[in-house]
Coordinates of N, CA and C in Angstrom, one line a residue:
X1 N -4.8 1.0 -16.1 CA -3.7 1.2 -15.2 C -2.4 0.7 -15.9
X2 N -1.8 1.5 -16.8 CA -0.6 1.1 -17.5 C 0.5 2.1 -17.2
X3 N 1.7 1.5 -16.9 CA 2.9 2.3 -16.6 C 4.0 2.0 -17.6
X4 N 4.9 3.0 -17.8 CA 6.0 2.8 -18.7 C 7.1 2.1 -17.9
X5 N 8.1 1.6 -18.7 CA 9.3 1.0 -18.1 C 10.0 2.0 -17.2
X6 N 10.1 3.3 -17.7 CA 10.7 4.4 -16.9 C 10.1 4.6 -15.5
X7 N 8.8 4.3 -15.4 CA 8.1 4.5 -14.2 C 8.7 3.4 -13.2
X8 N 8.8 2.2 -13.6 CA 9.3 1.1 -12.7 C 10.7 1.3 -12.4
X9 N 11.6 1.8 -13.3 CA 13.0 2.0 -13.0 C 13.2 3.1 -12.0
X10 N 12.5 4.2 -12.2 CA 12.7 5.4 -11.3 C 12.2 5.2 -9.9
X11 N 11.3 4.2 -9.7 CA 10.8 4.1 -8.3 C 11.6 3.0 -7.6
X12 N 12.5 2.3 -8.2 CA 13.2 1.2 -7.6 C 14.0 1.5 -6.3
X13 N 14.8 2.5 -6.5 CA 15.8 2.7 -5.3 C 15.0 3.2 -4.1
X14 N 14.1 4.2 -4.3 CA 13.4 4.6 -3.1 C 12.5 3.5 -2.5
X15 N 12.0 2.7 -3.3 CA 11.1 1.6 -2.9 C 11.9 0.6 -2.2
X16 N 13.1 0.2 -2.6 CA 13.9 -0.7 -2.0 C 14.3 -0.2 -0.6
X17 N 14.7 1.1 -0.5 CA 15.1 1.6 0.8 C 13.9 1.7 1.8
X18 N 12.7 2.0 1.2 CA 11.5 2.0 2.0 C 11.2 0.7 2.6
X19 N 11.2 -0.3 1.7 CA 10.9 -1.7 2.1 C 11.8 -2.2 3.1
X20 N 13.1 -1.9 3.0 CA 14.1 -2.4 3.8 C 13.8 -1.9 5.3
X21 N 13.5 -0.6 5.4 CA 13.2 0.0 6.7 C 11.9 -0.5 7.3
X22 N 10.9 -0.6 6.5 CA 9.6 -1.1 6.9 C 9.7 -2.5 7.5
X23 N 10.4 -3.3 6.7 CA 10.5 -4.8 7.2 C 11.3 -4.8 8.5
X24 N 12.3 -4.0 8.6 CA 13.0 -4.0 9.9 C 12.1 -3.7 11.1
X25 N 11.2 -2.8 10.8 CA 10.2 -2.5 11.9 C 9.3 -3.7 12.2
X26 N 8.8 -4.2 11.1 CA 7.8 -5.4 11.3 C 8.5 -6.6 11.9
X27 N 9.7 -6.9 11.4 CA 10.4 -8.1 11.8 C 10.8 -8.0 13.3
X28 N 10.8 -6.8 13.8 CA 11.1 -6.6 15.3 C 9.9 -7.1 16.1
X29 N 8.8 -7.4 15.5 CA 7.6 -8.0 16.2 C 7.5 -9.5 15.9
X30 N 7.6 -9.8 14.6 CA 7.6 -11.2 14.2 C 8.2 -11.4 12.9
X31 N 8.7 -12.5 12.6 CA 9.5 -12.8 11.4 C 8.6 -13.7 10.5
X32 N 8.1 -13.1 9.4 CA 7.3 -13.8 8.4 C 8.2 -14.8 7.6
X33 N 7.7 -16.0 7.3 CA 8.3 -16.9 6.5 C 7.7 -16.9 5.1
X34 N 6.6 -16.4 4.9 CA 5.9 -16.3 3.6 C 5.1 -15.0 3.5
X35 N 5.2 -14.4 2.3 CA 4.6 -13.1 2.0 C 3.9 -13.1 0.7
X36 N 2.7 -12.6 0.6 CA 2.0 -12.4 -0.5 C 1.8 -10.9 -0.8
X37 N 2.1 -10.4 -2.0 CA 2.0 -9.0 -2.4 C 1.0 -8.9 -3.5
X38 N -0.1 -8.2 -3.2 CA -1.2 -8.0 -4.1 C -1.1 -6.6 -4.7
X39 N -0.8 -6.6 -6.0 CA -0.4 -5.3 -6.7 C 1.1 -5.0 -6.6
X40 N 1.9 -6.1 -6.8 CA 3.3 -6.1 -6.5 C 4.2 -5.3 -7.5
X41 N 3.7 -4.9 -8.6 CA 4.5 -4.3 -9.7 C 5.6 -5.3 -10.0
X42 N 6.9 -4.8 -10.0 CA 7.9 -5.7 -10.4 C 8.4 -6.6 -9.2
X43 N 7.8 -6.5 -8.0 CA 8.1 -7.3 -6.9 C 9.3 -6.8 -6.0
X44 N 9.5 -5.5 -6.0 CA 10.6 -5.0 -5.2 C 10.4 -5.3 -3.7
X45 N 9.1 -5.1 -3.2 CA 8.9 -5.4 -1.8 C 9.2 -6.9 -1.5
X46 N 8.8 -7.8 -2.4 CA 9.0 -9.2 -2.2 C 10.5 -9.6 -2.3
X47 N 11.2 -8.9 -3.2 CA 12.6 -9.1 -3.2 C 13.3 -8.7 -2.0
X48 N 12.9 -7.6 -1.4 CA 13.5 -7.1 -0.1 C 13.1 -8.0 1.0
X49 N 11.9 -8.6 1.0 CA 11.5 -9.6 2.0 C 12.4 -10.8 2.0
X50 N 12.7 -11.3 0.7 CA 13.6 -12.4 0.6 C 15.0 -12.2 1.2
X51 N 15.5 -11.0 1.0 CA 16.8 -10.5 1.5 C 16.7 -10.6 3.1
X52 N 15.6 -10.4 3.6 CA 15.4 -10.5 5.1 C 15.1 -11.9 5.6
X53 N 15.1 -12.9 4.7 CA 15.0 -14.2 5.2 C 13.6 -14.9 4.9
X54 N 12.7 -14.2 4.2 CA 11.5 -14.8 3.8 C 11.7 -15.9 2.7
X55 N 11.2 -17.0 3.0 CA 11.5 -18.2 2.0 C 10.4 -18.4 1.0
X56 N 9.2 -17.9 1.1 CA 8.1 -18.1 0.2 C 7.5 -16.7 -0.1
X57 N 7.6 -16.3 -1.4 CA 7.0 -15.1 -1.8 C 6.0 -15.3 -3.0
X58 N 5.1 -14.5 -3.2 CA 4.2 -14.6 -4.3 C 3.6 -13.3 -4.6
X59 N 3.6 -12.8 -5.8 CA 3.2 -11.5 -6.3 C 2.1 -11.6 -7.3
X60 N 1.2 -10.6 -7.3 CA 0.1 -10.6 -8.3 C 0.0 -9.2 -8.8
X61 N 0.0 -9.0 -10.1 CA -0.3 -7.8 -10.7 C -0.6 -8.0 -12.2
X62 N -1.0 -7.0 -12.9 CA -1.6 -7.1 -14.2 C -0.6 -7.2 -15.3
X63 N -1.1 -7.4 -16.6 CA -0.2 -7.6 -17.7 C 0.6 -6.4 -18.2
X64 N 0.4 -5.3 -17.5 CA 1.2 -4.0 -17.8 C 2.6 -4.1 -17.1
X65 N 2.8 -5.1 -16.2 CA 4.1 -5.2 -15.6 C 5.0 -6.0 -16.6
X66 N 6.2 -5.3 -16.9 CA 7.1 -6.0 -17.8 C 7.8 -7.1 -17.1
X67 N 7.6 -8.3 -17.5 CA 8.2 -9.5 -16.7 C 9.7 -9.5 -16.7
X68 N 10.3 -8.9 -17.8 CA 11.7 -8.8 -17.8 C 12.3 -8.0 -16.7
X69 N 11.5 -7.2 -16.1 CA 12.0 -6.4 -15.0 C 11.6 -6.9 -13.6
X70 N 11.1 -8.1 -13.5 CA 10.7 -8.7 -12.3 C 11.9 -8.9 -11.4
X71 N 11.7 -8.6 -10.1 CA 12.8 -8.8 -9.1 C 12.6 -10.1 -8.3
X72 N 11.6 -10.9 -8.7 CA 11.4 -12.2 -8.2 C 11.3 -13.2 -9.3
X73 N 11.3 -14.5 -9.0 CA 11.2 -15.5 -10.0 C 9.8 -15.4 -10.7
X74 N 9.8 -15.7 -12.0 CA 8.6 -15.6 -12.7 C 7.5 -16.6 -12.3
X75 N 8.0 -17.7 -11.8 CA 7.1 -18.7 -11.2 C 6.4 -18.2 -10.0
X76 N 6.9 -17.2 -9.4 CA 6.4 -16.6 -8.1 C 5.5 -15.4 -8.4
X77 N 5.2 -15.2 -9.7 CA 4.4 -14.0 -10.1 C 3.2 -14.5 -11.0
X78 N 2.1 -13.9 -10.6 CA 0.8 -14.3 -11.4 C 0.4 -13.0 -12.1
X79 N 0.4 -13.1 -13.4 CA 0.0 -12.0 -14.3 C -1.5 -12.0 -14.4
X80 N -2.2 -11.1 -13.6 CA -3.7 -11.1 -13.6 C -4.1 -9.8 -13.1
X81 N -5.0 -9.2 -13.8 CA -5.6 -7.9 -13.4 C -6.4 -8.1 -12.1
X82 N -6.0 -7.3 -11.1 CA -6.7 -7.5 -9.7 C -8.2 -7.4 -9.8
X83 N -8.7 -6.4 -10.7 CA -10.2 -6.3 -10.8 C -10.8 -7.5 -11.4
X84 N -10.1 -8.2 -12.3 CA -10.6 -9.5 -12.8 C -10.6 -10.6 -11.7
X85 N -9.7 -10.6 -10.9 CA -9.7 -11.5 -9.8 C -10.9 -11.3 -8.9
X86 N -11.1 -10.0 -8.5 CA -12.2 -9.7 -7.6 C -13.6 -9.9 -8.3
X87 N -13.6 -9.6 -9.6 CA -14.9 -9.9 -10.3 C -15.2 -11.4 -10.3
X88 N -14.2 -12.3 -10.5 CA -14.3 -13.7 -10.6 C -14.4 -14.4 -9.3
X89 N -14.3 -13.6 -8.2 CA -14.3 -14.2 -6.8 C -13.2 -15.2 -6.6
X90 N -12.1 -15.0 -7.1 CA -11.0 -16.0 -7.1 C -10.5 -16.0 -5.6
X91 N -10.1 -17.1 -5.1 CA -9.5 -17.3 -3.8 C -8.2 -18.1 -3.9
X92 N -7.3 -17.8 -3.1 CA -6.0 -18.5 -3.2 C -6.0 -19.8 -2.3
X93 N -5.4 -20.8 -2.7 CA -5.3 -22.0 -2.0 C -4.2 -21.9 -0.9
X94 N -3.2 -21.2 -1.2 CA -2.1 -21.1 -0.2 C -2.4 -20.1 0.9
X95 N -1.7 -20.3 2.1 CA -1.8 -19.4 3.2 C -0.4 -18.7 3.3
X96 N -0.4 -17.5 3.8 CA 0.8 -16.7 4.0 C 0.9 -16.1 5.4
X97 N 2.1 -15.9 5.9 CA 2.2 -15.2 7.2 C 1.8 -13.8 7.1
X98 N 2.0 -13.2 5.9 CA 1.6 -11.8 5.8 C 1.2 -11.4 4.3
X99 N 0.2 -10.7 4.2 CA -0.1 -10.1 2.9 C 0.2 -8.6 2.9
X100 N 0.8 -8.1 1.8 CA 1.0 -6.7 1.7 C 0.3 -6.2 0.5
X101 N -0.2 -5.0 0.6 CA -1.0 -4.3 -0.4 C -0.7 -2.8 -0.3
X102 N 0.2 -2.4 -1.2 CA 0.8 -1.1 -1.0 C 0.5 -0.2 -2.2
X103 N -0.3 0.9 -1.9 CA -0.7 1.9 -2.9 C -1.4 1.3 -4.1
X104 N -2.2 0.3 -3.9 CA -3.1 -0.3 -5.0 C -4.5 0.0 -4.9
X105 N -5.0 0.1 -3.7 CA -6.5 0.2 -3.4 C -7.1 1.4 -4.1
X106 N -6.3 2.5 -4.2 CA -6.8 3.7 -4.8 C -7.0 3.6 -6.3
X107 N -6.4 2.6 -6.9 CA -6.6 2.3 -8.3 C -7.8 1.5 -8.7
X108 N -8.4 0.9 -7.7 CA -9.6 0.1 -8.0 C -10.9 0.8 -7.7
X109 N -12.0 0.4 -8.4 CA -13.3 1.1 -8.2 C -13.7 0.9 -6.7
X110 N -14.4 1.9 -6.2 CA -14.8 1.8 -4.8 C -15.7 0.6 -4.5
X111 N -16.5 0.2 -5.6 CA -17.4 -0.8 -5.4 C -16.7 -2.2 -5.2
X112 N -15.4 -2.2 -5.4 CA -14.6 -3.4 -5.2 C -13.8 -3.4 -3.9
X113 N -14.1 -2.4 -3.1 CA -13.3 -2.3 -1.8 C -13.5 -3.4 -0.9
X114 N -14.8 -3.8 -0.7 CA -15.0 -5.0 0.2 C -14.4 -6.3 -0.3
X115 N -14.5 -6.4 -1.7 CA -14.0 -7.6 -2.3 C -12.5 -7.7 -2.1
X116 N -11.8 -6.5 -2.2 CA -10.4 -6.4 -2.1 C -9.9 -6.8 -0.7
X117 N -10.6 -6.3 0.3 CA -10.3 -6.6 1.7 C -10.5 -8.1 2.0
X118 N -11.5 -8.7 1.4 CA -11.8 -10.1 1.6 C -10.6 -10.9 0.9
X119 N -10.2 -10.5 -0.2 CA -9.1 -11.2 -0.9 C -7.8 -11.1 -0.2
X120 N -7.5 -9.9 0.4 CA -6.3 -9.7 1.2 C -6.3 -10.4 2.5
X121 N -7.4 -10.5 3.1 CA -7.4 -11.1 4.5 C -7.6 -12.6 4.5
X122 N -8.2 -13.2 3.5 CA -8.5 -14.7 3.5 C -7.3 -15.5 3.7
X123 N -6.2 -15.2 3.1 CA -5.0 -16.2 3.2 C -4.1 -15.9 4.3
X124 N -4.4 -14.9 5.3 CA -3.4 -14.5 6.2 C -4.0 -14.0 7.5
X125 N -3.1 -13.8 8.5 CA -3.6 -13.1 9.7 C -3.0 -11.7 9.9
X126 N -2.1 -11.3 9.0 CA -1.5 -10.0 9.1 C -1.5 -9.4 7.6
X127 N -1.9 -8.1 7.5 CA -1.9 -7.3 6.4 C -1.2 -6.1 6.5
X128 N -0.2 -5.8 5.7 CA 0.5 -4.5 5.6 C -0.1 -3.7 4.5
X129 N -0.8 -2.6 4.9 CA -1.7 -1.9 4.0 C -1.3 -0.5 3.9
X130 N -1.3 0.0 2.7 CA -1.0 1.4 2.4 C -1.9 1.8 1.2
X131 N -2.7 2.9 1.3 CA -3.5 3.4 0.3 C -3.6 4.9 0.3
X132 N -3.6 5.5 -0.9 CA -3.7 7.0 -1.0 C -4.9 7.6 -0.4
X133 N -4.7 8.7 0.3 CA -5.8 9.4 1.0 C -6.4 10.4 0.0
X134 N -7.5 10.9 0.4 CA -8.2 11.9 -0.5 C -7.3 13.1 -0.7
X135 N -7.2 13.5 -2.0 CA -6.4 14.6 -2.3 C -5.0 14.4 -2.5
X136 N -4.5 13.1 -2.3 CA -3.1 12.8 -2.5 C -2.7 13.0 -3.9
X137 N -3.6 12.6 -4.9 CA -3.2 12.7 -6.3 C -2.3 11.6 -6.8
X138 N -2.5 11.3 -8.0 CA -1.6 10.3 -8.6 C -2.2 9.7 -9.9
X139 N -1.4 8.9 -10.6 CA -1.8 8.4 -11.9 C -2.8 7.3 -11.7
X140 N -4.0 7.4 -12.3 CA -5.0 6.3 -12.3 C -5.7 6.2 -10.9
X141 N -5.7 7.2 -10.1 CA -6.4 7.1 -8.8 C -7.9 7.3 -9.0
X142 N -8.7 6.4 -8.6 CA -10.2 6.5 -8.8 C -10.8 6.3 -7.4
X143 N -10.1 5.9 -6.4 CA -10.8 5.7 -5.1 C -9.8 6.1 -3.9
X144 N -9.5 7.3 -3.9 CA -8.7 7.8 -2.7 C -9.6 8.0 -1.6
X145 N -9.1 7.5 -0.4 CA -10.0 7.5 0.7 C -9.2 7.6 2.0
X146 N -9.9 7.8 3.1 CA -9.2 8.0 4.4 C -8.8 6.6 4.9
X147 N -7.8 6.7 5.8 CA -7.4 5.4 6.5 C -8.6 4.9 7.4
X148 N -9.3 5.8 7.9 CA -10.5 5.4 8.8 C -11.5 4.6 7.9
X149 N -11.7 5.0 6.7 CA -12.5 4.3 5.7 C -12.1 2.8 5.6
X150 N -10.8 2.6 5.4 CA -10.2 1.3 5.2 C -10.3 0.5 6.5
X151 N -10.0 1.2 7.6 CA -10.1 0.5 8.9 C -11.4 -0.1 9.1
X152 N -12.5 0.6 8.8 CA -13.8 0.0 9.0 C -14.0 -1.3 8.1
X153 N -13.4 -1.2 6.9 CA -13.5 -2.4 6.1 C -12.8 -3.6 6.7
X154 N -11.6 -3.3 7.2 CA -10.8 -4.4 7.9 C -11.5 -4.9 9.2
X155 N -12.1 -3.9 9.8 CA -12.8 -4.2 11.1 C -14.0 -5.2 10.8
X156 N -14.6 -5.0 9.7 CA -15.8 -5.9 9.3 C -15.2 -7.3 9.0
X157 N -14.0 -7.4 8.6 CA -13.4 -8.6 8.3 C -12.7 -9.4 9.5
X158 N -12.8 -8.7 10.6 CA -12.3 -9.3 11.8 C -10.8 -8.9 12.2
X159 N -10.4 -7.8 11.6 CA -9.0 -7.3 11.7 C -8.9 -6.0 12.5
X160 N -7.9 -5.9 13.4 CA -7.7 -4.6 14.1 C -6.5 -3.9 13.5
X161 N -6.5 -2.5 13.5 CA -5.4 -1.7 13.0 C -4.4 -1.4 14.1
X162 N -3.1 -1.6 13.8 CA -2.0 -1.2 14.7 C -1.1 -0.3 14.0
X163 N -0.8 0.9 14.6 CA 0.0 1.9 14.0 C 1.5 1.6 14.5
X164 N 2.0 0.5 14.0 CA 3.4 0.1 14.5 C 4.4 0.7 13.6
X165 N 4.1 1.0 12.3 CA 5.2 1.3 11.3 C 5.3 2.8 11.3
X166 N 4.2 3.6 11.1 CA 4.4 5.1 10.9 C 5.2 5.8 11.9
X167 N 5.1 5.6 13.2 CA 5.9 6.3 14.1 C 7.4 6.0 14.0
X168 N 7.8 4.8 13.5 CA 9.1 4.4 13.3 C 9.8 4.9 12.1
X169 N 9.0 5.3 11.1 CA 9.5 5.7 9.8 C 9.3 7.2 9.5
X170 N 8.5 7.9 10.4 CA 8.1 9.2 10.2 C 9.2 10.2 9.9
X171 N 10.4 10.0 10.5 CA 11.5 10.9 10.3 C 12.6 10.3 9.5
X172 N 12.3 9.1 8.9 CA 13.4 8.4 8.1 C 13.5 9.0 6.8
X173 N 14.6 9.7 6.4 CA 14.7 10.3 5.1 C 14.7 9.3 3.9
X174 N 15.0 8.1 4.1 CA 15.1 7.1 3.0 C 13.7 6.5 2.6
X175 N 12.7 6.8 3.5 CA 11.4 6.2 3.2 C 10.5 7.2 2.4
X176 N 9.9 6.7 1.5 CA 8.9 7.5 0.7 C 7.9 8.0 1.6
X177 N 7.6 9.3 1.4 CA 6.7 10.0 2.4 C 5.2 9.5 2.3
X178 N 4.8 8.9 1.2 CA 3.5 8.3 1.1 C 3.3 7.1 2.1
X179 N 4.3 6.4 2.4 CA 4.3 5.3 3.3 C 4.2 5.9 4.7
X180 N 5.0 6.9 5.0 CA 5.0 7.6 6.3 C 3.5 8.0 6.7
X181 N 2.8 8.3 5.7 CA 1.4 8.8 5.9 C 0.4 7.7 5.9
X182 N 0.5 6.7 5.1 CA -0.5 5.7 4.7 C -0.4 4.4 5.3
X183 N 0.8 4.0 5.9 CA 1.0 2.6 6.1 C 0.5 2.1 7.5
X184 N -0.4 1.2 7.5 CA -1.0 0.6 8.7 C -0.9 -0.9 8.7
X185 N -0.7 -1.5 9.8 CA -0.7 -3.0 9.9 C -2.0 -3.5 10.5
X186 N -2.6 -4.5 9.9 CA -3.9 -5.0 10.4 C -3.6 -6.5 10.8
X187 N -4.2 -6.9 12.0 CA -4.0 -8.2 12.5 C -5.3 -8.9 12.8
X188 N -5.5 -10.1 12.5 CA -6.7 -10.8 12.7 C -6.9 -11.0 14.3
X189 N -8.1 -10.6 14.7 CA -8.3 -10.7 16.1 C -8.3 -12.2 16.6
X190 N -7.7 -12.5 17.7 CA -7.5 -13.8 18.3 C -6.3 -14.5 17.7
X191 N -5.6 -13.9 16.7 CA -4.4 -14.5 16.2 C -3.2 -14.3 17.0
X192 N -2.1 -15.1 16.8 CA -0.9 -14.9 17.6 C -0.3 -13.5 17.3
X193 N -0.4 -13.1 16.0 CA 0.2 -11.8 15.6 C -0.5 -10.7 16.4
X194 N -1.8 -10.8 16.4 CA -2.6 -9.8 17.2 C -2.1 -9.7 18.6
X195 N -1.9 -10.8 19.3 CA -1.4 -10.8 20.6 C 0.0 -10.2 20.7
X196 N 0.9 -10.4 19.7 CA 2.2 -9.9 19.7 C 2.1 -8.3 19.6
X197 N 1.4 -7.8 18.7 CA 1.2 -6.4 18.5 C 0.6 -5.7 19.7
X198 N -0.3 -6.5 20.4 CA -1.1 -5.9 21.5 C -0.2 -5.7 22.7
X199 N 1.0 -6.4 22.8 CA 1.8 -6.3 23.9 C 2.4 -4.9 24.1
X200 N 2.6 -4.2 22.9 CA 3.2 -2.9 22.9 C 2.3 -1.7 22.3
X201 N 1.2 -2.1 21.7 CA 0.4 -1.2 21.0 C -1.1 -1.5 21.2
X202 N -1.9 -0.4 21.3 CA -3.3 -0.5 21.4 C -3.9 -0.4 20.0
X203 N -4.8 -1.3 19.7 CA -5.5 -1.2 18.4 C -6.2 0.1 18.3
X204 N -6.1 0.7 17.1 CA -6.7 2.0 16.9 C -7.9 2.0 15.9
X205 N -8.9 2.8 16.2 CA -10.1 2.9 15.4 C -10.6 4.3 15.2
X206 N -10.0 5.3 15.9 CA -10.4 6.7 15.9 C -9.8 7.4 14.8
X207 N -10.6 8.3 14.2 CA -10.1 9.1 13.1 C -8.9 9.9 13.3
X208 N -8.8 10.4 14.6 CA -7.6 11.2 14.9 C -6.3 10.5 14.8
X209 N -6.3 9.2 15.2 CA -5.1 8.4 15.2 C -4.8 7.9 13.7
X210 N -5.9 7.6 13.0 CA -5.7 7.0 11.7 C -5.4 7.9 10.6
X211 N -6.1 9.1 10.6 CA -6.1 10.0 9.4 C -5.0 11.0 9.5
X212 N -3.7 10.6 9.8 CA -2.7 11.5 9.8 C -2.3 11.9 8.4
X213 N -1.8 13.2 8.3 CA -1.3 13.7 7.0 C 0.1 14.1 7.2
X214 N 1.0 13.6 6.3 CA 2.4 13.9 6.4 C 2.7 15.3 5.9
X215 N 3.3 16.2 6.7 CA 3.4 17.6 6.3 C 4.0 17.9 4.9
X216 N 5.1 17.2 4.7 CA 5.8 17.4 3.4 C 4.9 17.0 2.2
X217 N 4.1 16.0 2.3 CA 3.2 15.6 1.3 C 2.1 16.6 1.1
X218 N 1.6 17.2 2.2 CA 0.6 18.2 2.2 C 1.1 19.4 1.5
X219 N 2.4 19.8 1.8 CA 3.0 21.0 1.2 C 3.2 20.8 -0.3
X220 N 3.6 19.6 -0.7 CA 3.8 19.3 -2.1 C 2.5 19.4 -2.9
X221 N 1.4 18.9 -2.3 CA 0.1 18.9 -3.0 C -0.3 20.4 -3.0
X222 N -0.1 21.2 -1.9 CA -0.5 22.5 -1.9 C 0.2 23.4 -3.0
X223 N 1.4 23.1 -3.1 CA 2.2 23.8 -4.2 C 1.7 23.5 -5.6
X224 N 1.3 22.2 -5.8 CA 0.8 21.8 -7.1 C -0.5 22.5 -7.4
X225 N -1.4 22.6 -6.4 CA -2.6 23.3 -6.5 C -2.5 24.8 -6.7
X226 N -1.5 25.4 -6.0 CA -1.2 26.8 -6.2 C -0.8 27.1 -7.7
X227 N 0.0 26.2 -8.2 CA 0.5 26.4 -9.6 C -0.8 26.2 -10.6
X228 N -1.6 25.3 -10.3 CA -2.8 25.0 -11.1 C -3.7 26.3 -11.1
X229 N -4.0 26.8 -9.9 CA -4.8 27.9 -9.8 C -4.2 29.2 -10.5
X230 N -2.9 29.4 -10.3 CA -2.3 30.5 -10.9 C -2.3 30.4 -12.5
X231 N -2.2 29.2 -13.0 CA -2.3 29.0 -14.4 C -3.6 29.3 -14.9
X232 N -4.7 28.9 -14.2 CA -6.0 29.1 -14.6 C -6.4 30.6 -14.6
X233 N -5.9 31.3 -13.5 CA -6.2 32.7 -13.4 C -5.5 33.5 -14.6
X234 N -4.2 33.0 -14.9 CA -3.4 33.7 -15.9 C -4.2 33.5 -17.2
X235 N -4.7 32.3 -17.5 CA -5.4 32.1 -18.8 C -6.8 32.9 -18.8
X236 N -7.4 33.0 -17.7 CA -8.7 33.7 -17.6 C -8.5 35.2 -17.9
X237 N -7.4 35.8 -17.2 CA -7.1 37.1 -17.5 C -6.7 37.4 -18.9
X238 N -5.9 36.5 -19.4 CA -5.4 36.6 -20.8 C -6.6 36.6 -21.7
X239 N -7.5 35.8 -21.5 CA -8.7 35.7 -22.3 C -9.6 37.0 -22.2
X240 N -9.6 37.5 -20.9 CA -10.4 38.6 -20.7 C -9.9 39.9 -21.3
X241 N -8.5 40.1 -21.3 CA -7.9 41.3 -21.8 C -7.5 41.2 -23.3
X242 N -7.7 40.0 -23.9 CA -7.3 39.9 -25.3 C -8.4 40.4 -26.3

């Protein structure tokens, strides 16, 4: 899972705008003082959290992240491959008001899914989670799965799913469409945060509510497949008539 410097630079602006909008939604329910980001890349989400008043941030990602491009202090960043962390059964001593894990899970082997959820949930009562769905496509994706798949994993860990973010960002042009499709908030049952979300939302577990597909993302993927099919047919006909 290696990315170029151009990758990190190109995604900054849209990620900043997306994080700003998403945090506005979540902070309308509760204000986190500490945030952990697992798979944080250069720490854009954590940087935006700090701008919103979060005093303690900590990010984890692999050695492919160029530290010179970090948006957070280097002392708040742990250079460590997430797969190695899961293999070694590492646990964090610190607790956080919220853990975020955004478009990371699809990069990890499926046999590490349960370990990932355990690592995300152990230090917190709230997880902001977004992961690529089947067919979404992307660099290094090895475990694209449905939101209902991940909901079952969180449910086994004692967390309920709340669809508090997607309805609020669905029509926001500044937000990356993958977050509009994939972003779910999970809260530990019996926690204060769970009570807060439950005042205005019902925890969801049905596939109809969880497995939404954002139309523009579906169209984009469909166009890419159409081009691929057309190219293959062209090559096949070319070979046939040559």
